[in-house]
XYZ file of C-alpha atoms in Angstrom:
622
model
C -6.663 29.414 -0.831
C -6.104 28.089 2.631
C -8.854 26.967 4.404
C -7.166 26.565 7.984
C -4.641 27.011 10.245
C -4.468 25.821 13.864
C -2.151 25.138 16.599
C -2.988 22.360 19.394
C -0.760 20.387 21.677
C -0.709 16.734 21.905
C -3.160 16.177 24.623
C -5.685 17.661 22.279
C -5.895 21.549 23.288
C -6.225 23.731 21.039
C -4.442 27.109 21.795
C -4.914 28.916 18.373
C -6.903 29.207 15.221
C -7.101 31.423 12.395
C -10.070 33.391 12.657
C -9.399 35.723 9.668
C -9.822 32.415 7.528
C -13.017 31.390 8.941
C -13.918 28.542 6.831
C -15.999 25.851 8.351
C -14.424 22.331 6.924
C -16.298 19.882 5.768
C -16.516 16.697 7.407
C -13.758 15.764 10.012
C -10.328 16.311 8.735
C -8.699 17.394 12.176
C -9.720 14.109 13.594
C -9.031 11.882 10.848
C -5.589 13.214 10.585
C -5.136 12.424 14.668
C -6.579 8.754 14.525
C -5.127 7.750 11.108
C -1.660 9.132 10.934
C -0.554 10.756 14.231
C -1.649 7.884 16.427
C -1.149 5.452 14.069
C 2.720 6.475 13.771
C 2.580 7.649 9.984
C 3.903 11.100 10.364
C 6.355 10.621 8.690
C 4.695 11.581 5.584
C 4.582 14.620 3.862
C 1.083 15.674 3.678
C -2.306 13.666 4.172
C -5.449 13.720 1.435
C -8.872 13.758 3.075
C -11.647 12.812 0.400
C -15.061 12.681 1.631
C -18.088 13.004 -0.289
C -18.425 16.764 -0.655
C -14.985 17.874 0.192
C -11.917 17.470 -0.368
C -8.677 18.602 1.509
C -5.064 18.426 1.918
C -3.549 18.637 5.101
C 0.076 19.128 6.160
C 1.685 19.738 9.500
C 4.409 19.800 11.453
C 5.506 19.501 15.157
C 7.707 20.737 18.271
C 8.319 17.842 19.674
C 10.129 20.033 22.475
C 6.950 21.971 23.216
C 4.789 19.357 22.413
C 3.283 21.594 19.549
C 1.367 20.382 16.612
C 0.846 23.012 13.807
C -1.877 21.824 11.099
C -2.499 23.757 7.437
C -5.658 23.019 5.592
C -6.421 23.826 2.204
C -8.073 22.107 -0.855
C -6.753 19.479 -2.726
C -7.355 20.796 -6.066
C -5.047 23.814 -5.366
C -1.133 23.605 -5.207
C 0.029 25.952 -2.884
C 3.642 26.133 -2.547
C 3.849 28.553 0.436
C 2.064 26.308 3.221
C 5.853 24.573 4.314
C 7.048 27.621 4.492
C 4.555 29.235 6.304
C 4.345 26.091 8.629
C 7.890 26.436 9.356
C 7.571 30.195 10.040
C 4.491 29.870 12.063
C 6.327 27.553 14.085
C 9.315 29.465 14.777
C 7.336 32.509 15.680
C 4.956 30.991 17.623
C 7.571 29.098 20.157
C 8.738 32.214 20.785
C 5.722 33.325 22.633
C 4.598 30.083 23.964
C 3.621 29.851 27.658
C 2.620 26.305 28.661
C -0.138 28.109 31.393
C -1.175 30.230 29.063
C -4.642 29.393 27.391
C -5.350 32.347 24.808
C -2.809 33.904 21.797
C -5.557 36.432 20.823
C -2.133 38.709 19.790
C -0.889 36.011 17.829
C -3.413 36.764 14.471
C -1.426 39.939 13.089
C 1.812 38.044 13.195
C 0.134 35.470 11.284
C -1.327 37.939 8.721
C 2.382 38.965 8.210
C 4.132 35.701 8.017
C 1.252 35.008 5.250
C 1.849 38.278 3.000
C 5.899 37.463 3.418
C 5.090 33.591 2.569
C 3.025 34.350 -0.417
C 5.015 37.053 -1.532
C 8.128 34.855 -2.370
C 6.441 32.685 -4.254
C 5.657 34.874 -5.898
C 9.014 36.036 -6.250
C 10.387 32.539 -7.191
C 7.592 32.428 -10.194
C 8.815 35.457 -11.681
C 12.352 34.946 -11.235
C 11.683 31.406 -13.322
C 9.942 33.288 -16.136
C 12.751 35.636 -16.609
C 15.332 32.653 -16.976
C 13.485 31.146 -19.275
C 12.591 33.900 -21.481
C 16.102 34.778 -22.698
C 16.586 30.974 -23.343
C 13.797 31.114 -25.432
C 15.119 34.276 -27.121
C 18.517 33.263 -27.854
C 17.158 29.494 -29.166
C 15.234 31.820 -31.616
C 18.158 33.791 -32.850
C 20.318 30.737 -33.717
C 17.084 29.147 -35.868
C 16.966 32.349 -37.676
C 20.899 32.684 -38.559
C 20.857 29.327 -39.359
C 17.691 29.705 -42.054
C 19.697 32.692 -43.433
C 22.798 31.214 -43.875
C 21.380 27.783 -45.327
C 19.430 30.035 -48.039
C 22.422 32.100 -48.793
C 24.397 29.003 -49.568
C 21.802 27.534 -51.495
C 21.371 30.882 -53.618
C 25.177 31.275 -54.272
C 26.046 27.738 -55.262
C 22.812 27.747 -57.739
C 24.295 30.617 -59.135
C 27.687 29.297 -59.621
C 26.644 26.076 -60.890
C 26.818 26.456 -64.688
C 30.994 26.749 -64.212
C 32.175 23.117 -64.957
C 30.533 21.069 -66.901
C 32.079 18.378 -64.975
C 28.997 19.480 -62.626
C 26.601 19.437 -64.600
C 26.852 15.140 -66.125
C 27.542 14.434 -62.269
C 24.191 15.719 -61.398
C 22.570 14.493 -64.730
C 23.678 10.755 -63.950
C 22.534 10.837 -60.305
C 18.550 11.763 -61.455
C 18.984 9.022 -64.098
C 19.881 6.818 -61.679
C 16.731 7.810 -59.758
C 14.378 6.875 -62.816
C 16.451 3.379 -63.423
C 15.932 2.170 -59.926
C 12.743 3.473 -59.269
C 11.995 2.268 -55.586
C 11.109 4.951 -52.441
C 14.352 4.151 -50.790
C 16.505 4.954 -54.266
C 14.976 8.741 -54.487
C 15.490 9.685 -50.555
C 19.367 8.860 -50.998
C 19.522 10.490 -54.547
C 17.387 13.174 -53.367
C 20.298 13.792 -49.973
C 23.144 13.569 -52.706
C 22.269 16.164 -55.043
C 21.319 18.861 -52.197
C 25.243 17.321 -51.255
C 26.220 18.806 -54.714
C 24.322 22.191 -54.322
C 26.144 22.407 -51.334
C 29.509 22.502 -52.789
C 30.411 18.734 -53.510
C 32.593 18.218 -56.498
C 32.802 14.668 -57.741
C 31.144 11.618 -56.386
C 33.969 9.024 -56.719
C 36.488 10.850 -54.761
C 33.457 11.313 -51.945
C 32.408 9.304 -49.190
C 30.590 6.247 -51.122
C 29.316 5.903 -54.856
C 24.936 6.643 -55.097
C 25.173 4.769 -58.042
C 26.954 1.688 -56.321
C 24.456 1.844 -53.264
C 21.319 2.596 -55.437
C 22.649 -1.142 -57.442
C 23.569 -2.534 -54.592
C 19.721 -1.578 -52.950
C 18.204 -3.099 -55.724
C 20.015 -6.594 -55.732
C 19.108 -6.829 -52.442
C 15.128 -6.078 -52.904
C 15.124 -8.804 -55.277
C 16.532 -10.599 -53.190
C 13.865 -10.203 -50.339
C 11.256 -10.547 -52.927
C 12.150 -13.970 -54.197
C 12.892 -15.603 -50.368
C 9.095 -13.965 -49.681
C 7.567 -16.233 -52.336
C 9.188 -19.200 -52.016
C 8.209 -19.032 -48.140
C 4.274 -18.197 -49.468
C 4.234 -21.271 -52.132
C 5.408 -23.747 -49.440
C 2.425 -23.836 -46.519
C 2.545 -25.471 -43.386
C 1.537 -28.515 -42.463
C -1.275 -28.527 -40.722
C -0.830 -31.226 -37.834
C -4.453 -33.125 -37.823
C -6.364 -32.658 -34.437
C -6.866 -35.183 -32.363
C -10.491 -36.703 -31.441
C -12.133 -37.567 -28.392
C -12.296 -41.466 -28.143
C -16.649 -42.353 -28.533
C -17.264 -45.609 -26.622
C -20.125 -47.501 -27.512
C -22.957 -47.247 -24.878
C -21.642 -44.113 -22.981
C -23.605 -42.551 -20.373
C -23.546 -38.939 -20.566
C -21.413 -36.722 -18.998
C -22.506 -34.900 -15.954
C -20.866 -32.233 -13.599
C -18.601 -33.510 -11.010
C -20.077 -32.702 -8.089
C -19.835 -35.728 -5.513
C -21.286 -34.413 -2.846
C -23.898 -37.153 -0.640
C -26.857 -36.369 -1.438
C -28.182 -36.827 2.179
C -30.427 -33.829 2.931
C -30.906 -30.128 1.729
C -29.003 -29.402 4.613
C -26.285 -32.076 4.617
C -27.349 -33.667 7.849
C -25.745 -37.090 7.677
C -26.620 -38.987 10.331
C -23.373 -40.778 11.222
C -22.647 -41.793 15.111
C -19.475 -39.518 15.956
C -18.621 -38.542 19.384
C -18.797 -34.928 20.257
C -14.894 -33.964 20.398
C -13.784 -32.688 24.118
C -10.318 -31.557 23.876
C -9.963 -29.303 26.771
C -10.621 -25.678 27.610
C -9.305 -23.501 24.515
C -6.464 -20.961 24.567
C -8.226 -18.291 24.075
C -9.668 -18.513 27.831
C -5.933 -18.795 29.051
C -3.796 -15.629 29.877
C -0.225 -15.612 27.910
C 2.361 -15.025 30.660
C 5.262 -13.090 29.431
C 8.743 -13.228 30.819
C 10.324 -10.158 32.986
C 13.427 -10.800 31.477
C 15.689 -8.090 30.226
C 19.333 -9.328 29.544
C 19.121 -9.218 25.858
C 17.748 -5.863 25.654
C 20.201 -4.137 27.813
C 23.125 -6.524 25.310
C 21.580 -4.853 22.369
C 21.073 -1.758 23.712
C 24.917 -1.665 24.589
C 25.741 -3.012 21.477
C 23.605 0.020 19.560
C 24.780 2.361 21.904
C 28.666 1.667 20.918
C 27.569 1.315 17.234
C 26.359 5.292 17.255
C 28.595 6.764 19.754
C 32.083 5.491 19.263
C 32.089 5.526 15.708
C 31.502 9.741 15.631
C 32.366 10.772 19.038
C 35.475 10.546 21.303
C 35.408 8.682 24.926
C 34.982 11.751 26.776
C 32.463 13.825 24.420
C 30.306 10.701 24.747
C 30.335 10.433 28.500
C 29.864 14.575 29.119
C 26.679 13.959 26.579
C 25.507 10.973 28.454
C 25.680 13.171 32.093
C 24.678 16.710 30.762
C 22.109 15.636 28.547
C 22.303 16.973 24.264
C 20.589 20.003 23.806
C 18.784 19.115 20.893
C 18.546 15.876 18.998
C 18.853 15.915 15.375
C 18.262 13.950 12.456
C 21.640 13.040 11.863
C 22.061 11.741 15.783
C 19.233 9.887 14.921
C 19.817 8.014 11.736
C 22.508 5.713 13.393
C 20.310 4.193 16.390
C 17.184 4.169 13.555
C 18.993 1.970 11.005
C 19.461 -0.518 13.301
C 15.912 -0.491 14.694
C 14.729 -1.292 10.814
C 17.238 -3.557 10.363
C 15.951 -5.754 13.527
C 12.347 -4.894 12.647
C 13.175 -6.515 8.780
C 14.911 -9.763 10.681
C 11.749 -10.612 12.381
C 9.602 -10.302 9.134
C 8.232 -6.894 9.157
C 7.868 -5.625 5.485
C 10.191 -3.175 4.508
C 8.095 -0.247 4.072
C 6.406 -0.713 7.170
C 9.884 -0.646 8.722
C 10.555 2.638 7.077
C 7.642 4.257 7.523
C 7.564 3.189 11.325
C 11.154 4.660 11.576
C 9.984 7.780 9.798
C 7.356 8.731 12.345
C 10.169 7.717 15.229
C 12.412 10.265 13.552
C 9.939 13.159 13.447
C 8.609 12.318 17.236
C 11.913 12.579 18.847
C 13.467 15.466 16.012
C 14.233 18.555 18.145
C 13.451 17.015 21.406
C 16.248 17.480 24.113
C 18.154 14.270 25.694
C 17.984 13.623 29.675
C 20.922 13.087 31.543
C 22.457 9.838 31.545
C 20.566 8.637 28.479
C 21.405 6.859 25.553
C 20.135 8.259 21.973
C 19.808 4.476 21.393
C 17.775 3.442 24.220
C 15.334 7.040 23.861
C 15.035 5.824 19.989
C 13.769 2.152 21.386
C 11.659 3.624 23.809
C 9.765 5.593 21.426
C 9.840 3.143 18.899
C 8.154 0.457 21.920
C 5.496 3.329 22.535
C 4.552 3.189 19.118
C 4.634 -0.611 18.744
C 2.095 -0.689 21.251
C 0.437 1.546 20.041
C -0.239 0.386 16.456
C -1.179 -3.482 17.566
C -3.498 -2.351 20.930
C -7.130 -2.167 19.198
C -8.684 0.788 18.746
C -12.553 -0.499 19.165
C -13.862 -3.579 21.468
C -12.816 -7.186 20.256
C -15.196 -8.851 22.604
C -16.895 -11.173 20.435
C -18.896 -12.765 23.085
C -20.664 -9.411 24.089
C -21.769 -8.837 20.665
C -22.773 -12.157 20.154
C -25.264 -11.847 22.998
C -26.397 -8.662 21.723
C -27.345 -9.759 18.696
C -29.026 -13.004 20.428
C -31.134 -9.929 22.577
C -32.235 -8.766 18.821
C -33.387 -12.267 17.487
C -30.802 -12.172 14.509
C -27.512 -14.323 14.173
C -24.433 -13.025 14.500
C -22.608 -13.367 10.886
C -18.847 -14.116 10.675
C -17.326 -14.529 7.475
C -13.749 -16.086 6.677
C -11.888 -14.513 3.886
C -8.440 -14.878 2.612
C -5.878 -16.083 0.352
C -5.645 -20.315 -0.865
C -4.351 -22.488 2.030
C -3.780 -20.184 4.825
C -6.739 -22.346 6.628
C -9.638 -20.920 6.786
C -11.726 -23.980 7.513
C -9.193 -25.565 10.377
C -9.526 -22.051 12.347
C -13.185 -21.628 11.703
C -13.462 -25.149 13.435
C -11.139 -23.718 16.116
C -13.768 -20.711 16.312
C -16.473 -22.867 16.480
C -14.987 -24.818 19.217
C -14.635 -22.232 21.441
C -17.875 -20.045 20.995
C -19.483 -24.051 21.729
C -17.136 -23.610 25.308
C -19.446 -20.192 26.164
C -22.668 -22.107 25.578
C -23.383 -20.486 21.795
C -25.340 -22.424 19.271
C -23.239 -22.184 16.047
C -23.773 -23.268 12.777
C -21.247 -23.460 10.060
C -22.458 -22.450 5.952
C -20.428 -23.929 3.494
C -19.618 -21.366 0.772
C -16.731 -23.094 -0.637
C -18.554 -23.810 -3.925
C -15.457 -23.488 -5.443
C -12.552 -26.131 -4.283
C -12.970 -29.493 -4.625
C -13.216 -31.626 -0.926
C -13.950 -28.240 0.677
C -17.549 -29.212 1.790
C -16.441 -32.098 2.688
C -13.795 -31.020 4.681
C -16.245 -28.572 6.103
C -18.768 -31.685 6.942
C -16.159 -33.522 8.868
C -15.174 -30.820 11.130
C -19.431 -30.204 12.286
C -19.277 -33.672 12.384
C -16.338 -33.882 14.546
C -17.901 -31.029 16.724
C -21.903 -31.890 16.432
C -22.777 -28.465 15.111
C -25.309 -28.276 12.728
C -23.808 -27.543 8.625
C -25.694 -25.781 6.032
C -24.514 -26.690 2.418
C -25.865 -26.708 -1.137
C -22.896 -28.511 -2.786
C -20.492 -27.025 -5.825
C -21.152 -24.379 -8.117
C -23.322 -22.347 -6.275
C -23.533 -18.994 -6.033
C -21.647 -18.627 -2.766
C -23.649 -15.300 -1.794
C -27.526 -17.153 -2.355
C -26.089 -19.833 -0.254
C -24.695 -17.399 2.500
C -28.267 -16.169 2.318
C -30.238 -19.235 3.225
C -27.927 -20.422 5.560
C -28.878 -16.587 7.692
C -32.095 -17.697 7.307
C -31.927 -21.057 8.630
C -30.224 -20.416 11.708
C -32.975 -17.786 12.287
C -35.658 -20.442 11.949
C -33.546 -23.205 14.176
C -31.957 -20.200 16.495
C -28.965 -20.356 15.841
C -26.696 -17.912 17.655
C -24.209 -18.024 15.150
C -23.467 -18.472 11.175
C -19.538 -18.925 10.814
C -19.338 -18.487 6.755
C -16.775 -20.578 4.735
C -15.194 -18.829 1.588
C -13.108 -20.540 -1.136
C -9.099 -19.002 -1.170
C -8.537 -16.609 -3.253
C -5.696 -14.532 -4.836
C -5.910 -11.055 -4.411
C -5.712 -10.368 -7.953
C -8.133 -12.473 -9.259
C -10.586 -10.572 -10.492
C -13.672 -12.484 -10.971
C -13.182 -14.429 -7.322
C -12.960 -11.112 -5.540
C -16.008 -9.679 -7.085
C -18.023 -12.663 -5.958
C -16.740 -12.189 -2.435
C -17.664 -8.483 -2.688
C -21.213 -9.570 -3.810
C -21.496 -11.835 -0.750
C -20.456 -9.457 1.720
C -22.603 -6.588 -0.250
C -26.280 -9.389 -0.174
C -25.506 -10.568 3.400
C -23.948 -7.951 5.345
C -22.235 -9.836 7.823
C -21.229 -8.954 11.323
C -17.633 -9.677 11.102
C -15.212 -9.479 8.302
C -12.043 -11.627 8.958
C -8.847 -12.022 7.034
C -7.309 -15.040 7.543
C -3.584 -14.869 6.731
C -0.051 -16.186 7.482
C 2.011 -15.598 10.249
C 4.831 -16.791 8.053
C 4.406 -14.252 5.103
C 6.597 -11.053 4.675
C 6.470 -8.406 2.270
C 3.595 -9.893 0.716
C 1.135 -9.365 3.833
C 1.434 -5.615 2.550
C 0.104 -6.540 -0.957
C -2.552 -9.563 -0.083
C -4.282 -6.638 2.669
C -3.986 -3.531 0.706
C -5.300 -5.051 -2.495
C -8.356 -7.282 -0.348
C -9.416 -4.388 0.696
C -9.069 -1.971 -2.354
C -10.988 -4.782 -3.971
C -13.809 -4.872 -1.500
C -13.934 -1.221 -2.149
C -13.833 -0.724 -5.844
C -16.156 -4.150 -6.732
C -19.133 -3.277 -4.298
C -21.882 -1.509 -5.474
C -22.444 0.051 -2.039
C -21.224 3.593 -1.816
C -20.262 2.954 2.081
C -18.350 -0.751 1.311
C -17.437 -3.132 4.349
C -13.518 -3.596 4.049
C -11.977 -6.100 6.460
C -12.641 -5.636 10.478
C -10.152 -8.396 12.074
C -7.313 -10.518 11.007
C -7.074 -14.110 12.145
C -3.060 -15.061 12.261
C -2.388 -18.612 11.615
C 0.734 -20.783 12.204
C 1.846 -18.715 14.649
C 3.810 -21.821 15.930
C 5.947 -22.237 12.906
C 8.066 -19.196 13.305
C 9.650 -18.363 16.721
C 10.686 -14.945 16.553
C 9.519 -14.240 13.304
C 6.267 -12.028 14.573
C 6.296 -9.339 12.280
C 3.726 -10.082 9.983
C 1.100 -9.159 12.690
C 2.928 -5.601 12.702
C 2.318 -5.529 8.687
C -1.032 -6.392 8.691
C -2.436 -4.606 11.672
C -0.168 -1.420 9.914
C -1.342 -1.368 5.786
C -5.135 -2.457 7.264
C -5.850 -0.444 10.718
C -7.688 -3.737 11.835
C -7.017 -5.634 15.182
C -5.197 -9.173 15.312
C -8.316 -10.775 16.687
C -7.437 -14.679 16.804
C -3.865 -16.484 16.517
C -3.692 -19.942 15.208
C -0.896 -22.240 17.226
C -1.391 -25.737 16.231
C -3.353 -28.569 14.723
C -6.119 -29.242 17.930
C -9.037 -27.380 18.265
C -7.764 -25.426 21.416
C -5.275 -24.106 19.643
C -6.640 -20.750 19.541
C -5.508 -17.727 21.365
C -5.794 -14.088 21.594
C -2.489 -11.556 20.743
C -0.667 -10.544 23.572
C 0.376 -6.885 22.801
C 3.018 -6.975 24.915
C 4.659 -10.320 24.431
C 4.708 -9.916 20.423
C 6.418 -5.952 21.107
C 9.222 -7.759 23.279
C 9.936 -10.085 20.690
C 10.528 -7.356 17.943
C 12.731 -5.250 19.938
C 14.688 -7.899 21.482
């Protein structure tokens, strides 16, 4: 049954709903549709799925991208109802008929509705009946054929029985072919003898002029068992070797073993007390503003380039040129596709994932399908202008970044603020949570680092030297530690020494290993930290896709929490390593819906800046 029907613009107004229906949704599916595929840019799918505890929906839409119309069906997700494209497409028709863009009210519009619903249902209805009746007289004549061909195989039977006292030729045939059955006497043997006399019945006359000889094969079968039966025991009599295992050397006077764990025993804390000067390199680059360039020569060179790709190859000189001053009256798909296969394949050069590019190129397609083309435009410049729009945005942040502000806030409630660095092995967590350090320490912010690396050998230590390095205080209980006790005490030291914030260390970890992520799910479940980040490379590809998808199905699935924190911010690093190469912070930001929060660009600890929207858009497109 459908549970809704409504028609709003995309500003937001809504202009019509089906009151017949009447069903008050559950939950929020209207909005969640708007903020997690039609602003997000994934349109282009078929149909979204809206699970929330207590309902569950399916919602599919369309648009008229002329109009600016956006036509939404509801219904529940259990249910398969093959009329709702149909009726979406009629709807639509029907309803841009009357349209009036200062008109506010389509009271008039509900029995036209109530028609288009009877005619949608009605052939489906149609198209399930016309299905059974092809497949009944399949069924019918598959019957038929069975029961001639029973008939005639009993009626052949029958007669040759009958007839089969005639030659007595026959008769020794068949008597030496069950002999041979009883000589042999193996399984095999009797299935072939067995197929050769229902041969006979069926109107065989001699076996020597047949095919092959049954007695031949049947002696031939049992040469070859014996065969197979002698090779078997002379491979049981002779047993392996068995190679003897080799002992652990005992020296004399041996102290016993004990776990590796090197660690200085210098306090509970790990406070060494070693003379190193506080490090002062410099105001960090997160502080700084990114200028970006006003240059546009390359664009307009590509966009010529596209531009003579799409037209020239299907249109003459002079079609193209009345087009490009009269404006097309519609754009299509197929105008389109052109322009949009060059857009991925640029997007793919610079390291965005390949279903990302798609996808992204999908929801272009359906933005700009049916929209009409202004004088002296390109389709190829309208296609990169859209496909800039939704660049920007997909990486602008949909909630506040300021770190600072909460920081304070939480200072106002007497609680640190909790930051914890997740991710996959060597990506450098540690390096950029020093880099994070250093800059909070630039804003006057008592930090304290928590080593919960209890995993990878050096990592505390590598941990030490950077608070150290920096004179921030380091909480640390060595190796093999539960990572999420130590997370623990380190909160509650900082609230003892005020601390303004606990910057958490976490070993590397695949996103398929199991027993690693469920630890990490424990320690974000016992802490419940302030900030998730994901700290990933700027140089991966396809992979970002997998490493944030599974993190956070992981995070999901392994919590016991029914409401489980997934990742808020990614933290890019080696951003200097690639030059153009910016589109895994398209991938990421896309598969995860969370904001590019830090970029790492360089080996100092000022190398730390925030993501210029703009700057990393330019670079894809150009």
């Amino acid at each position: 049954m459908l549970e809704q029907l409504l028609i709003f613009t995309r500003g937001g107004l809504i202009l019509w709903t089906c009151k017949e229906l009447g069903n008050a949704l559950r939950g929020s599916p209207i909005d969640t549709l708007i903020r997690s595929c039609l602003l997000e840019e994934r349109s282009g799918a078929a149909s979204y799925n809206y699970d929330v505890p207590g309902a569950s929906y399916t919602l599919k839409w369309t648009f008229h991208n002329e109009l600016g119309l956006v036509f939404v069906a509801v219904y529940q997700k259990i249910l398969h109802l093959l009329y709702v494209d149909d009726l979406l497409a009629m709807v639509k028709r029907e309803f841009s008929v009357i349209y009036d863009p200062k008109r506010m009210v389509y009271d008039d519009f509900d029995e036209t509705f109530r028609q288009l619903r009877r005619e949608a249902e009605a052939r489906v209805e149609e198209m399930k009946k016309s299905k059974q009746v092809m497949a009944k007289p399949i069924g019918n004549l598959g019957k038929k054929q069975g029961q001639q061909m029973q008939k005639s195989g009993f009626e052949g039977a029958n007669g040759k029985k009958s007839g089969g006292g005639e030659s007595g030729k026959d008769g020794t045939d068949d008597d030496n072919v069950k002999t041979g059955i009883l000589e042999n006497g193996h399984s095999n043997g009797e299935v072939v003898n067995k197929g050769r006399v229902n041969y006979k019945e069926n109107g065989g006359h001699n076996t020597k002029t047949g095919a092959f000889d049954v007695n031949k094969l049947q002696k031939l079968r049992s040469k070859g068992a014996k065969k197979a039966n002698v090779v078997v025991t002379k491979v049981s009599k002779e047993e392996p070797k068995k190679k003897p295992a080799k002992k652990n050397r005992v020296w004399d006077e041996s102290p016993p073993e004990t776990k590796l764990d090197f660690t200085d025993p210098v306090s509970e804390n790990g406070d060494a007390h070693m003379a190193v000067a506080q490090v002062v390199e410099g105001e960090s680059m997160m502080d700084k503003d990114e200028v970006v360039s006003s240059d546009s020569e390359t664009e307009d060179e590509d966009e010529s380039e596209t531009d003579k790709k799409v037209d020239s190859k299907k249109k003459g000189w002079f079609t193209s040129m009345f087009q490009s001053i009269a404006g097309k009256a519609n754009l299509e798909k197929a105008d389109l596709e052109p322009a949009l296969r060059a857009l991925k394949d640029r997007l793919m050069t610079k390291n965005v994932a390949e279903e990302i590019a798609e996808k992204l190129c999908e929801s272009v397609a359906v933005s700009l399908e049916g929209k009409k083309l202004a004088s002296f435009t390109r389709i190829s410049s309208t296609v990169q202008a859209a496909m800039e729009d939704a660049l920007v945005r997909i990486l602008t942040p949909r909630r506040s970044i300021d770190i600072l502000r909460d920081v304070h806030s939480a200072k106002e409630q007497h609680k640190p603020y909790v930051v914890v660095f997740v991710g996959v092995n060597g990506v450098g967590k540690s390096t950029n949570l020093a880099k994070v350090a250093y800059w909070l320490q630039q804003h006057d912010i008592n930090v304290m680092m928590a080593a919960c690396d209890t995993f990878r050998s050096g990592a505390v230590e590598q941990l030490r030297t950077h608070a150290r390095r920096l004179q921030i205080p380091i909480f640390e209980k060595g190796y093999e530690k539960d990572p999420a006790i130590v997370a623990k005490e380190a909160i509650q030291e900082a609230t003892r020494n005020g601390s303004d914030v606990v910057l958490v260390d976490t070993a590397g970890r695949m996103q398929d290993n199991e027993p690693l992520m469920r630890a990490l799910s424990k320690l974000i479940y016992v802490n419940s930290p302030d900030l998730v980040l994901f700290v990933g490379e700027a140089l991966v590809g396809n992979d970002a896709v997998d490493q944030l998808s599974k993190f956070n199905q992981k995070l999901a699935d392994l919590s016991p929490s029914t409401s489980p924190r997934l990742i808020d911010g990614i933290l890019l690093t080696k951003f200097d390593t690639i030059d153009d190469k910016v589109g895994a912070a398209l991938s990421m930001v896309y598969i995860s819906g969370a904001p590019v929060m830090f970029i790492g660009c360089g080996q100092s600890y000022t190398d730390l800046k925030k993501l210029n929207v703009k700057s990393i858009v330019k670079t894809l497109l150009k």
